[in-house]
Amino acid sequence: MADGGARGVEALFARGRLIAIPRRADRRAQLLAHLSETLFEPGRQYSEREVNDLLRTVHQDCAALRRHLVDDGWLARTRDGGGYRRLR
């Protein structure tokens, strides 16, 4: 991500917490890339509870963030829905 993108993501946070999930797809993509890179290790499998706990460190609506991460291809979910892993 370019420096401008990184600064853009920082503008979405106040005191380490996400202010709101962006509605614009390009802004949301910047946010999801940031969350994927900073919260999840490549190659590691996470339970749904672990994913929720990590996402709650930045925003209360962990379900919406988790759904966006999966739908936009940042996290993969196992068929049974119990496991997640970072894709990018």
PDB file of C-alpha atoms in Angstrom:
ATOM      1  CA  MET A   1       0.000   0.000   0.000  1.00  0.00           C
ATOM      2  CA  ALA A   2       1.323   3.419  -0.876  1.00  0.00           C
ATOM      3  CA  ASP A   3       2.021   5.948   1.835  1.00  0.00           C
ATOM      4  CA  GLY A   4      -1.087   7.896   0.857  1.00  0.00           C
ATOM      5  CA  GLY A   5      -3.178   4.776   1.390  1.00  0.00           C
ATOM      6  CA  ALA A   6      -1.625   4.138   4.788  1.00  0.00           C
ATOM      7  CA  ARG A   7      -2.376   7.695   5.892  1.00  0.00           C
ATOM      8  CA  GLY A   8      -5.874   7.251   4.551  1.00  0.00           C
ATOM      9  CA  VAL A   9      -6.409   4.177   6.715  1.00  0.00           C
ATOM     10  CA  GLU A  10      -5.124   5.996   9.796  1.00  0.00           C
ATOM     11  CA  ALA A  11      -7.862   8.594   9.259  1.00  0.00           C
ATOM     12  CA  LEU A  12     -10.444   5.849   9.840  1.00  0.00           C
ATOM     13  CA  PHE A  13      -9.226   5.315  13.415  1.00  0.00           C
ATOM     14  CA  ALA A  14      -9.412   7.332  16.628  1.00  0.00           C
ATOM     15  CA  ARG A  15      -7.388   6.193  19.652  1.00  0.00           C
ATOM     16  CA  GLY A  16      -6.755   2.829  17.987  1.00  0.00           C
ATOM     17  CA  ARG A  17     -10.433   2.121  17.319  1.00  0.00           C
ATOM     18  CA  LEU A  18     -12.149   2.084  13.947  1.00  0.00           C
ATOM     19  CA  ILE A  19     -14.608   4.971  13.763  1.00  0.00           C
ATOM     20  CA  ALA A  20     -16.861   3.364  11.117  1.00  0.00           C
ATOM     21  CA  ILE A  21     -16.690   0.728   8.409  1.00  0.00           C
ATOM     22  CA  PRO A  22     -16.407   2.636   5.113  1.00  0.00           C
ATOM     23  CA  ARG A  23     -19.275   2.231   2.661  1.00  0.00           C
ATOM     24  CA  ARG A  24     -17.185   3.110  -0.397  1.00  0.00           C
ATOM     25  CA  ALA A  25     -15.642  -0.061  -1.815  1.00  0.00           C
ATOM     26  CA  ASP A  26     -12.197   1.476  -2.392  1.00  0.00           C
ATOM     27  CA  ARG A  27     -11.953   2.842   1.159  1.00  0.00           C
ATOM     28  CA  ARG A  28     -13.239  -0.431   2.595  1.00  0.00           C
ATOM     29  CA  ALA A  29     -10.628  -2.334   0.544  1.00  0.00           C
ATOM     30  CA  GLN A  30      -7.885  -0.158   2.089  1.00  0.00           C
ATOM     31  CA  LEU A  31      -9.241  -0.890   5.548  1.00  0.00           C
ATOM     32  CA  LEU A  32      -9.564  -4.645   4.941  1.00  0.00           C
ATOM     33  CA  ALA A  33      -6.014  -4.841   3.582  1.00  0.00           C
ATOM     34  CA  HIS A  34      -4.777  -3.046   6.696  1.00  0.00           C
ATOM     35  CA  LEU A  35      -6.731  -5.323   9.048  1.00  0.00           C
ATOM     36  CA  SER A  36      -5.632  -8.458   7.223  1.00  0.00           C
ATOM     37  CA  GLU A  37      -1.961  -7.441   7.334  1.00  0.00           C
ATOM     38  CA  THR A  38      -1.935  -6.231  10.930  1.00  0.00           C
ATOM     39  CA  LEU A  39      -4.240  -8.686  12.711  1.00  0.00           C
ATOM     40  CA  PHE A  40      -3.740 -12.025  10.935  1.00  0.00           C
ATOM     41  CA  GLU A  41      -0.590 -14.068  10.358  1.00  0.00           C
ATOM     42  CA  PRO A  42      -0.150 -15.768   6.972  1.00  0.00           C
ATOM     43  CA  GLY A  43      -0.399 -19.557   7.117  1.00  0.00           C
ATOM     44  CA  ARG A  44      -2.127 -19.692  10.490  1.00  0.00           C
ATOM     45  CA  GLN A  45      -5.647 -21.028  10.967  1.00  0.00           C
ATOM     46  CA  TYR A  46      -7.931 -19.122  13.333  1.00  0.00           C
ATOM     47  CA  SER A  47     -11.154 -20.200  14.992  1.00  0.00           C
ATOM     48  CA  GLU A  48     -14.201 -17.971  14.557  1.00  0.00           C
ATOM     49  CA  ARG A  49     -13.829 -16.897  18.173  1.00  0.00           C
ATOM     50  CA  GLU A  50     -10.191 -15.877  17.595  1.00  0.00           C
ATOM     51  CA  VAL A  51     -11.155 -13.883  14.491  1.00  0.00           C
ATOM     52  CA  ASN A  52     -13.953 -12.149  16.414  1.00  0.00           C
ATOM     53  CA  ASP A  53     -11.669 -11.377  19.367  1.00  0.00           C
ATOM     54  CA  LEU A  54      -9.033  -9.853  17.071  1.00  0.00           C
ATOM     55  CA  LEU A  55     -11.584  -7.788  15.168  1.00  0.00           C
ATOM     56  CA  ARG A  56     -13.169  -6.549  18.421  1.00  0.00           C
ATOM     57  CA  THR A  57      -9.830  -4.949  19.292  1.00  0.00           C
ATOM     58  CA  VAL A  58     -10.607  -2.367  16.599  1.00  0.00           C
ATOM     59  CA  HIS A  59     -14.421  -2.319  16.257  1.00  0.00           C
ATOM     60  CA  GLN A  60     -17.473  -3.664  18.064  1.00  0.00           C
ATOM     61  CA  ASP A  61     -19.153  -5.041  14.910  1.00  0.00           C
ATOM     62  CA  CYS A  62     -16.815  -7.982  14.401  1.00  0.00           C
ATOM     63  CA  ALA A  63     -19.428  -9.907  12.385  1.00  0.00           C
ATOM     64  CA  ALA A  64     -19.616  -7.206   9.696  1.00  0.00           C
ATOM     65  CA  LEU A  65     -15.835  -6.931   9.485  1.00  0.00           C
ATOM     66  CA  ARG A  66     -15.448 -10.719   9.335  1.00  0.00           C
ATOM     67  CA  ARG A  67     -18.070 -10.931   6.570  1.00  0.00           C
ATOM     68  CA  HIS A  68     -16.331  -8.194   4.540  1.00  0.00           C
ATOM     69  CA  LEU A  69     -12.939  -9.882   4.986  1.00  0.00           C
ATOM     70  CA  VAL A  70     -14.341 -13.184   3.694  1.00  0.00           C
ATOM     71  CA  ASP A  71     -16.525 -11.732   0.920  1.00  0.00           C
ATOM     72  CA  ASP A  72     -13.702  -9.540  -0.396  1.00  0.00           C
ATOM     73  CA  GLY A  73     -11.135 -12.355  -0.394  1.00  0.00           C
ATOM     74  CA  TRP A  74      -8.894 -11.390   2.534  1.00  0.00           C
ATOM     75  CA  LEU A  75      -9.855 -14.358   4.716  1.00  0.00           C
ATOM     76  CA  ALA A  76     -10.968 -17.849   3.685  1.00  0.00           C
ATOM     77  CA  ARG A  77     -13.508 -19.742   5.758  1.00  0.00           C
ATOM     78  CA  THR A  78     -13.619 -23.536   6.055  1.00  0.00           C
ATOM     79  CA  ARG A  79     -16.750 -25.295   4.789  1.00  0.00           C
ATOM     80  CA  ASP A  80     -18.037 -25.843   8.315  1.00  0.00           C
ATOM     81  CA  GLY A  81     -17.491 -22.148   9.114  1.00  0.00           C
ATOM     82  CA  GLY A  82     -15.324 -22.917  12.128  1.00  0.00           C
ATOM     83  CA  GLY A  83     -11.916 -21.974  10.756  1.00  0.00           C
ATOM     84  CA  TYR A  84     -10.418 -19.000   8.974  1.00  0.00           C
ATOM     85  CA  ARG A  85      -7.070 -18.215   7.377  1.00  0.00           C
ATOM     86  CA  ARG A  86      -5.527 -15.168   5.747  1.00  0.00           C
ATOM     87  CA  LEU A  87      -5.374 -15.336   1.952  1.00  0.00           C
ATOM     88  CA  ARG A  88      -3.218 -12.310   1.079  1.00  0.00           C
TER      89      ARG A  88
END
